[in-house]
Amino acid sequence: MYYQLSPTEQNYIKQIYTLSDGNHQNVLTSDLAAAIKIKAATATDMLSRLSDKKLVDYEKYYGARLTDKGKQVALNIIRKHRLWEVFLSVKLGFSWDEVHEMAEELEHATNDELSNRLEQFLGNPKTDPHGDPIPNRKGEIEKQKTIRLSETGQDDTVEIRSVEDQNPALLKFLSKHKLTPGARLLVKEINQYDRSLEIKVNNKKVLQLSRDVAENLWIIRVK
Amino acid sequence: MYYQLSPTEQNYIKQIYTLSDGNHQNVLTSDLAAAIKIKAATATDMLSRLSDKKLVDYEKYYGARLTDKGKQVALNIIRKHRLWEVFLSVKLGFSWDEVHEMAEELEHATNDELSNRLEQFLGNPKTDPHGDPIPNRKGEIEKQKTIRLSETGQDDTVEIRSVEDQNPALLKFLSKHKLTPGARLLVKEINQYDRSLEIKVNNKKVLQLSRDVAENLWIIRVK
DNA sequence: AATAAAATTTAGATTCGTCTAAAAATTTAA
DNA sequence: TTAAATTTTTAGACGAATCTAAATTTTATT
């Protein structure tokens, strides 16, 4: 019961959690393999090992889902990941699009006592720099009802919560135009022919956003 | 030339550096094995692999010593280790004897950009909480001419620089009596029969230290 | 519904870091 | 200086995490 999980195992579990959207759907071998950048055969192998350890429910050919035990592991890693992201961005001044990779390494070098102290040192932040909520030490996470920017209507005022795609080019683009979590957006116009959006950012600059970009921005409606 | 070293390899290199006392002597297979807590056969194996990679000069049966390349690797890891120790102790409030293990993990999850920013964030500290100097980003380390407390004479005033033994019980004892780096000690008396020392700590409490403990405290003479 | 295409699993191989047991070399002691 | 004790190395094995290639199962298409 109380053996240590390897960083590799923890990574698989974290990815399964993310891909299952908080454990609401089964994760397919191929999707998992793509996310972790390993071959499908390897994912199959690991899935059956995680299944032996009761961390996932896995049915051959139909994918996997985390058990309660697995979900706790996932949320604990995600907690550490996001706390480090806050540290790197707020205390060390790394930009929003640089922190992910580093946090990926640090999270596995972090025991619970360390993450708890770090949280306190950071002033108990509620979200990471991408706007995603940080699970508390019991593994509870605040559920946000977000929608994609592409799903808003004209004249809506919204606030960016998180970004879906981790593509560096996209993150750079967003960073450049201040399209970061917390940013306020006014949707001025929606073009019917290509579904692009004209938006005003933080009550200042007006921008044209492609449908593609809008699909990747998760937002909440404001007011 | 530019492949990544594994955390394991980095650990071996760091230990070789430490055991060779800054590369002044050959490190024997058995000492290395004891320090890393692996079997001698494993150490032999790794030594020949590190030799293939030109990180150590290794001669069968006579031990190993770091090459210049290996020494750079060692100092870079030690730099990261000690910066994290400062962070954990100064910013997160961990005690002096708790930080080593955690820093051991974090050092391998740290790229150069991160250690540089961390250093700046910490206000460019010169030493870690144990009093050991932190190598700069070029891998240069301040050489201190320290001696063991057991080598001082009566009435000397000295300052603790570092502790040799990493034994937790010893660290706790030292911590309890404020025998930490930076502490000022006045050697009041040296008992000839058991070579124990009577010392005054920070101009306050008077203590009796066994020869064993005195052997483990590295100090510099003051004034 | 049969077959072609795609996804998944199985089988077998490889590398890293470790072990134990046995062989070889060095050091110590009689 | 020879024999005994100790240290080191070699040989062979193993588990974790990965791969490729082949076999199997599921899904899609005609």
PDB file of N, CA and C in Angstrom, chain B residues 130-205:
ATOM      1  N   HIS B 130      24.749  25.595   5.996  1.00  0.00           N
ATOM      2  CA  HIS B 130      25.772  24.863   6.731  1.00  0.00           C
ATOM      3  C   HIS B 130      27.100  25.603   6.718  1.00  0.00           C
ATOM      4  N   GLY B 131      27.130  26.734   6.005  1.00  0.00           N
ATOM      5  CA  GLY B 131      28.352  27.519   5.965  1.00  0.00           C
ATOM      6  C   GLY B 131      29.275  27.197   4.801  1.00  0.00           C
ATOM      7  N   ASP B 132      28.846  26.289   3.932  1.00  0.00           N
ATOM      8  CA  ASP B 132      29.689  25.953   2.790  1.00  0.00           C
ATOM      9  C   ASP B 132      29.490  26.949   1.664  1.00  0.00           C
ATOM     10  N   PRO B 133      30.571  27.329   0.999  1.00  0.00           N
ATOM     11  CA  PRO B 133      30.480  28.350  -0.041  1.00  0.00           C
ATOM     12  C   PRO B 133      29.717  27.863  -1.270  1.00  0.00           C
ATOM     13  N   ILE B 134      28.995  28.767  -1.894  1.00  0.00           N
ATOM     14  CA  ILE B 134      28.208  28.453  -3.089  1.00  0.00           C
ATOM     15  C   ILE B 134      29.019  28.809  -4.330  1.00  0.00           C
ATOM     16  N   PRO B 135      29.285  27.831  -5.197  1.00  0.00           N
ATOM     17  CA  PRO B 135      30.019  28.137  -6.434  1.00  0.00           C
ATOM     18  C   PRO B 135      29.245  29.167  -7.263  1.00  0.00           C
ATOM     19  N   ASN B 136      29.954  30.041  -7.942  1.00  0.00           N
ATOM     20  CA  ASN B 136      29.252  31.003  -8.796  1.00  0.00           C
ATOM     21  C   ASN B 136      28.873  30.351 -10.128  1.00  0.00           C
ATOM     22  N   ARG B 137      28.238  31.133 -11.019  1.00  0.00           N
ATOM     23  CA  ARG B 137      27.715  30.489 -12.227  1.00  0.00           C
ATOM     24  C   ARG B 137      28.805  30.012 -13.183  1.00  0.00           C
ATOM     25  N   LYS B 138      30.022  30.455 -12.951  1.00  0.00           N
ATOM     26  CA  LYS B 138      31.126  29.948 -13.776  1.00  0.00           C
ATOM     27  C   LYS B 138      31.745  28.694 -13.163  1.00  0.00           C
ATOM     28  N   GLY B 139      31.263  28.301 -11.994  1.00  0.00           N
ATOM     29  CA  GLY B 139      31.819  27.111 -11.356  1.00  0.00           C
ATOM     30  C   GLY B 139      33.024  27.426 -10.490  1.00  0.00           C
ATOM     31  N   GLU B 140      33.195  28.691 -10.155  1.00  0.00           N
ATOM     32  CA  GLU B 140      34.294  29.052  -9.262  1.00  0.00           C
ATOM     33  C   GLU B 140      33.799  29.005  -7.829  1.00  0.00           C
ATOM     34  N   ILE B 141      34.638  28.478  -6.954  1.00  0.00           N
ATOM     35  CA  ILE B 141      34.226  28.345  -5.562  1.00  0.00           C
ATOM     36  C   ILE B 141      35.290  28.944  -4.655  1.00  0.00           C
ATOM     37  N   GLU B 142      34.819  29.668  -3.672  1.00  0.00           N
ATOM     38  CA  GLU B 142      35.734  30.321  -2.747  1.00  0.00           C
ATOM     39  C   GLU B 142      36.414  29.285  -1.859  1.00  0.00           C
ATOM     40  N   LYS B 143      37.709  29.355  -1.848  1.00  0.00           N
ATOM     41  CA  LYS B 143      38.455  28.391  -1.049  1.00  0.00           C
ATOM     42  C   LYS B 143      38.618  28.943   0.365  1.00  0.00           C
ATOM     43  N   GLN B 144      38.180  28.169   1.355  1.00  0.00           N
ATOM     44  CA  GLN B 144      38.322  28.613   2.740  1.00  0.00           C
ATOM     45  C   GLN B 144      39.388  27.793   3.422  1.00  0.00           C
ATOM     46  N   LYS B 145      40.257  28.430   4.169  1.00  0.00           N
ATOM     47  CA  LYS B 145      41.231  27.598   4.876  1.00  0.00           C
ATOM     48  C   LYS B 145      40.729  27.323   6.297  1.00  0.00           C
ATOM     49  N   THR B 146      40.035  26.225   6.348  1.00  0.00           N
ATOM     50  CA  THR B 146      39.404  25.833   7.616  1.00  0.00           C
ATOM     51  C   THR B 146      40.227  24.749   8.294  1.00  0.00           C
ATOM     52  N   ILE B 147      40.042  24.651   9.575  1.00  0.00           N
ATOM     53  CA  ILE B 147      40.633  23.545  10.330  1.00  0.00           C
ATOM     54  C   ILE B 147      39.540  22.920  11.190  1.00  0.00           C
ATOM     55  N   ARG B 148      39.824  21.767  11.741  1.00  0.00           N
ATOM     56  CA  ARG B 148      38.851  21.140  12.633  1.00  0.00           C
ATOM     57  C   ARG B 148      38.892  21.826  13.994  1.00  0.00           C
ATOM     58  N   LEU B 149      37.767  21.845  14.645  1.00  0.00           N
ATOM     59  CA  LEU B 149      37.725  22.445  15.973  1.00  0.00           C
ATOM     60  C   LEU B 149      38.711  21.729  16.906  1.00  0.00           C
ATOM     61  N   SER B 150      38.888  20.445  16.635  1.00  0.00           N
ATOM     62  CA  SER B 150      39.794  19.656  17.481  1.00  0.00           C
ATOM     63  C   SER B 150      41.259  20.104  17.350  1.00  0.00           C
ATOM     64  N   GLU B 151      41.520  20.915  16.343  1.00  0.00           N
ATOM     65  CA  GLU B 151      42.905  21.352  16.126  1.00  0.00           C
ATOM     66  C   GLU B 151      43.227  22.740  16.695  1.00  0.00           C
ATOM     67  N   THR B 152      42.240  23.359  17.343  1.00  0.00           N
ATOM     68  CA  THR B 152      42.486  24.708  17.883  1.00  0.00           C
ATOM     69  C   THR B 152      43.261  24.636  19.197  1.00  0.00           C
ATOM     70  N   GLY B 153      43.710  25.787  19.620  1.00  0.00           N
ATOM     71  CA  GLY B 153      44.378  25.869  20.911  1.00  0.00           C
ATOM     72  C   GLY B 153      43.483  26.544  21.933  1.00  0.00           C
ATOM     73  N   GLN B 154      43.869  26.465  23.181  1.00  0.00           N
ATOM     74  CA  GLN B 154      43.107  27.101  24.258  1.00  0.00           C
ATOM     75  C   GLN B 154      43.022  28.615  24.032  1.00  0.00           C
ATOM     76  N   ASP B 155      41.876  29.180  24.404  1.00  0.00           N
ATOM     77  CA  ASP B 155      41.631  30.619  24.305  1.00  0.00           C
ATOM     78  C   ASP B 155      41.454  31.157  22.883  1.00  0.00           C
ATOM     79  N   ASP B 156      41.449  30.264  21.906  1.00  0.00           N
ATOM     80  CA  ASP B 156      41.160  30.718  20.539  1.00  0.00           C
ATOM     81  C   ASP B 156      39.698  31.114  20.415  1.00  0.00           C
ATOM     82  N   THR B 157      39.441  32.139  19.622  1.00  0.00           N
ATOM     83  CA  THR B 157      38.075  32.443  19.226  1.00  0.00           C
ATOM     84  C   THR B 157      37.925  32.017  17.766  1.00  0.00           C
ATOM     85  N   VAL B 158      36.878  31.261  17.499  1.00  0.00           N
ATOM     86  CA  VAL B 158      36.716  30.706  16.150  1.00  0.00           C
ATOM     87  C   VAL B 158      35.267  30.853  15.692  1.00  0.00           C
ATOM     88  N   GLU B 159      35.058  30.635  14.416  1.00  0.00           N
ATOM     89  CA  GLU B 159      33.705  30.689  13.870  1.00  0.00           C
ATOM     90  C   GLU B 159      33.443  29.397  13.116  1.00  0.00           C
ATOM     91  N   ILE B 160      32.287  28.804  13.361  1.00  0.00           N
ATOM     92  CA  ILE B 160      31.963  27.558  12.671  1.00  0.00           C
ATOM     93  C   ILE B 160      31.692  27.823  11.194  1.00  0.00           C
ATOM     94  N   ARG B 161      32.301  27.028  10.357  1.00  0.00           N
ATOM     95  CA  ARG B 161      32.090  27.161   8.923  1.00  0.00           C
ATOM     96  C   ARG B 161      31.199  26.042   8.368  1.00  0.00           C
ATOM     97  N   SER B 162      31.486  24.819   8.758  1.00  0.00           N
ATOM     98  CA  SER B 162      30.682  23.710   8.242  1.00  0.00           C
ATOM     99  C   SER B 162      30.795  22.498   9.147  1.00  0.00           C
ATOM    100  N   VAL B 163      29.934  21.533   8.840  1.00  0.00           N
ATOM    101  CA  VAL B 163      29.905  20.302   9.616  1.00  0.00           C
ATOM    102  C   VAL B 163      30.249  19.160   8.693  1.00  0.00           C
ATOM    103  N   GLU B 164      31.111  18.284   9.138  1.00  0.00           N
ATOM    104  CA  GLU B 164      31.546  17.221   8.244  1.00  0.00           C
ATOM    105  C   GLU B 164      30.557  16.074   8.148  1.00  0.00           C
ATOM    106  N   ASP B 165      30.200  15.517   9.275  1.00  0.00           N
ATOM    107  CA  ASP B 165      29.333  14.348   9.303  1.00  0.00           C
ATOM    108  C   ASP B 165      27.896  14.751   8.991  1.00  0.00           C
ATOM    109  N   GLN B 166      27.203  13.944   8.163  1.00  0.00           N
ATOM    110  CA  GLN B 166      25.812  14.273   7.862  1.00  0.00           C
ATOM    111  C   GLN B 166      24.844  13.492   8.748  1.00  0.00           C
ATOM    112  N   ASN B 167      25.359  12.864   9.788  1.00  0.00           N
ATOM    113  CA  ASN B 167      24.531  12.104  10.719  1.00  0.00           C
ATOM    114  C   ASN B 167      23.431  12.969  11.349  1.00  0.00           C
ATOM    115  N   PRO B 168      22.164  12.566  11.188  1.00  0.00           N
ATOM    116  CA  PRO B 168      21.035  13.369  11.687  1.00  0.00           C
ATOM    117  C   PRO B 168      21.103  13.633  13.184  1.00  0.00           C
ATOM    118  N   ALA B 169      21.529  12.643  13.938  1.00  0.00           N
ATOM    119  CA  ALA B 169      21.597  12.808  15.390  1.00  0.00           C
ATOM    120  C   ALA B 169      22.590  13.911  15.749  1.00  0.00           C
ATOM    121  N   LEU B 170      23.721  13.907  15.070  1.00  0.00           N
ATOM    122  CA  LEU B 170      24.714  14.951  15.306  1.00  0.00           C
ATOM    123  C   LEU B 170      24.161  16.322  14.926  1.00  0.00           C
ATOM    124  N   LEU B 171      23.526  16.380  13.767  1.00  0.00           N
ATOM    125  CA  LEU B 171      22.973  17.667  13.311  1.00  0.00           C
ATOM    126  C   LEU B 171      21.952  18.202  14.313  1.00  0.00           C
ATOM    127  N   LYS B 172      21.132  17.336  14.829  1.00  0.00           N
ATOM    128  CA  LYS B 172      20.127  17.748  15.824  1.00  0.00           C
ATOM    129  C   LYS B 172      20.793  18.298  17.072  1.00  0.00           C
ATOM    130  N   PHE B 173      21.790  17.578  17.537  1.00  0.00           N
ATOM    131  CA  PHE B 173      22.520  18.007  18.718  1.00  0.00           C
ATOM    132  C   PHE B 173      23.121  19.396  18.515  1.00  0.00           C
ATOM    133  N   LEU B 174      23.742  19.569  17.364  1.00  0.00           N
ATOM    134  CA  LEU B 174      24.390  20.853  17.076  1.00  0.00           C
ATOM    135  C   LEU B 174      23.367  21.970  16.979  1.00  0.00           C
ATOM    136  N   SER B 175      22.279  21.640  16.313  1.00  0.00           N
ATOM    137  CA  SER B 175      21.212  22.626  16.140  1.00  0.00           C
ATOM    138  C   SER B 175      20.674  23.077  17.497  1.00  0.00           C
ATOM    139  N   LYS B 176      20.456  22.108  18.361  1.00  0.00           N
ATOM    140  CA  LYS B 176      19.921  22.379  19.698  1.00  0.00           C
ATOM    141  C   LYS B 176      20.811  23.326  20.498  1.00  0.00           C
ATOM    142  N   HIS B 177      22.099  23.159  20.345  1.00  0.00           N
ATOM    143  CA  HIS B 177      23.020  23.993  21.123  1.00  0.00           C
ATOM    144  C   HIS B 177      23.546  25.188  20.327  1.00  0.00           C
ATOM    145  N   LYS B 178      22.860  25.469  19.208  1.00  0.00           N
ATOM    146  CA  LYS B 178      23.223  26.619  18.383  1.00  0.00           C
ATOM    147  C   LYS B 178      24.639  26.522  17.833  1.00  0.00           C
ATOM    148  N   LEU B 179      25.089  25.312  17.670  1.00  0.00           N
ATOM    149  CA  LEU B 179      26.416  25.117  17.087  1.00  0.00           C
ATOM    150  C   LEU B 179      26.284  25.071  15.570  1.00  0.00           C
ATOM    151  N   THR B 180      25.842  26.185  15.023  1.00  0.00           N
ATOM    152  CA  THR B 180      25.569  26.272  13.600  1.00  0.00           C
ATOM    153  C   THR B 180      26.599  27.170  12.930  1.00  0.00           C
ATOM    154  N   PRO B 181      26.729  27.072  11.601  1.00  0.00           N
ATOM    155  CA  PRO B 181      27.707  27.902  10.901  1.00  0.00           C
ATOM    156  C   PRO B 181      27.485  29.364  11.230  1.00  0.00           C
ATOM    157  N   GLY B 182      28.552  30.046  11.446  1.00  0.00           N
ATOM    158  CA  GLY B 182      28.450  31.459  11.815  1.00  0.00           C
ATOM    159  C   GLY B 182      28.569  31.651  13.310  1.00  0.00           C
ATOM    160  N   ALA B 183      28.295  30.602  14.066  1.00  0.00           N
ATOM    161  CA  ALA B 183      28.383  30.729  15.527  1.00  0.00           C
ATOM    162  C   ALA B 183      29.821  31.022  15.956  1.00  0.00           C
ATOM    163  N   ARG B 184      29.950  31.896  16.963  1.00  0.00           N
ATOM    164  CA  ARG B 184      31.271  32.216  17.505  1.00  0.00           C
ATOM    165  C   ARG B 184      31.549  31.345  18.712  1.00  0.00           C
ATOM    166  N   LEU B 185      32.729  30.766  18.745  1.00  0.00           N
ATOM    167  CA  LEU B 185      33.080  29.912  19.871  1.00  0.00           C
ATOM    168  C   LEU B 185      34.377  30.398  20.516  1.00  0.00           C
ATOM    169  N   LEU B 186      34.368  30.394  21.834  1.00  0.00           N
ATOM    170  CA  LEU B 186      35.615  30.640  22.557  1.00  0.00           C
ATOM    171  C   LEU B 186      36.027  29.329  23.216  1.00  0.00           C
ATOM    172  N   VAL B 187      37.230  28.894  22.913  1.00  0.00           N
ATOM    173  CA  VAL B 187      37.713  27.636  23.482  1.00  0.00           C
ATOM    174  C   VAL B 187      38.286  27.928  24.869  1.00  0.00           C
ATOM    175  N   LYS B 188      37.534  27.572  25.898  1.00  0.00           N
ATOM    176  CA  LYS B 188      37.948  27.930  27.248  1.00  0.00           C
ATOM    177  C   LYS B 188      38.989  26.964  27.818  1.00  0.00           C
ATOM    178  N   GLU B 189      38.777  25.692  27.508  1.00  0.00           N
ATOM    179  CA  GLU B 189      39.702  24.716  28.070  1.00  0.00           C
ATOM    180  C   GLU B 189      39.722  23.441  27.243  1.00  0.00           C
ATOM    181  N   ILE B 190      40.884  22.833  27.167  1.00  0.00           N
ATOM    182  CA  ILE B 190      41.010  21.546  26.483  1.00  0.00           C
ATOM    183  C   ILE B 190      41.452  20.518  27.505  1.00  0.00           C
ATOM    184  N   ASN B 191      40.614  19.532  27.747  1.00  0.00           N
ATOM    185  CA  ASN B 191      40.946  18.502  28.730  1.00  0.00           C
ATOM    186  C   ASN B 191      41.872  17.469  28.133  1.00  0.00           C
ATOM    187  N   GLN B 192      42.990  17.296  28.767  1.00  0.00           N
ATOM    188  CA  GLN B 192      43.996  16.409  28.188  1.00  0.00           C
ATOM    189  C   GLN B 192      43.607  14.938  28.217  1.00  0.00           C
ATOM    190  N   TYR B 193      42.893  14.508  29.272  1.00  0.00           N
ATOM    191  CA  TYR B 193      42.628  13.065  29.405  1.00  0.00           C
ATOM    192  C   TYR B 193      41.719  12.511  28.320  1.00  0.00           C
ATOM    193  N   ASP B 194      40.666  13.252  27.895  1.00  0.00           N
ATOM    194  CA  ASP B 194      39.804  12.723  26.824  1.00  0.00           C
ATOM    195  C   ASP B 194      39.713  13.668  25.629  1.00  0.00           C
ATOM    196  N   ARG B 195      40.499  14.709  25.667  1.00  0.00           N
ATOM    197  CA  ARG B 195      40.540  15.692  24.582  1.00  0.00           C
ATOM    198  C   ARG B 195      39.181  16.347  24.310  1.00  0.00           C
ATOM    199  N   SER B 196      38.352  16.387  25.289  1.00  0.00           N
ATOM    200  CA  SER B 196      37.093  17.123  25.131  1.00  0.00           C
ATOM    201  C   SER B 196      37.371  18.608  25.342  1.00  0.00           C
ATOM    202  N   LEU B 197      36.450  19.448  24.836  1.00  0.00           N
ATOM    203  CA  LEU B 197      36.666  20.891  24.896  1.00  0.00           C
ATOM    204  C   LEU B 197      35.568  21.582  25.687  1.00  0.00           C
ATOM    205  N   GLU B 198      35.934  22.570  26.463  1.00  0.00           N
ATOM    206  CA  GLU B 198      34.942  23.427  27.098  1.00  0.00           C
ATOM    207  C   GLU B 198      34.870  24.699  26.270  1.00  0.00           C
ATOM    208  N   ILE B 199      33.701  24.984  25.771  1.00  0.00           N
ATOM    209  CA  ILE B 199      33.578  26.163  24.911  1.00  0.00           C
ATOM    210  C   ILE B 199      32.428  27.046  25.347  1.00  0.00           C
ATOM    211  N   LYS B 200      32.550  28.318  24.996  1.00  0.00           N
ATOM    212  CA  LYS B 200      31.475  29.281  25.220  1.00  0.00           C
ATOM    213  C   LYS B 200      30.882  29.597  23.853  1.00  0.00           C
ATOM    214  N   VAL B 201      29.560  29.417  23.719  1.00  0.00           N
ATOM    215  CA  VAL B 201      28.911  29.598  22.420  1.00  0.00           C
ATOM    216  C   VAL B 201      28.284  30.983  22.321  1.00  0.00           C
ATOM    217  N   ASN B 202      28.637  31.718  21.299  1.00  0.00           N
ATOM    218  CA  ASN B 202      28.083  33.059  21.073  1.00  0.00           C
ATOM    219  C   ASN B 202      28.117  33.927  22.329  1.00  0.00           C
ATOM    220  N   ASN B 203      29.183  33.767  23.058  1.00  0.00           N
ATOM    221  CA  ASN B 203      29.370  34.569  24.269  1.00  0.00           C
ATOM    222  C   ASN B 203      28.310  34.317  25.344  1.00  0.00           C
ATOM    223  N   LYS B 204      27.613  33.201  25.246  1.00  0.00           N
ATOM    224  CA  LYS B 204      26.574  32.910  26.240  1.00  0.00           C
ATOM    225  C   LYS B 204      26.855  31.585  26.940  1.00  0.00           C
ATOM    226  N   LYS B 205      26.181  30.562  26.449  1.00  0.00           N
ATOM    227  CA  LYS B 205      26.214  29.283  27.140  1.00  0.00           C
ATOM    228  C   LYS B 205      27.583  28.612  27.085  1.00  0.00           C
TER     229      LYS B 205
END
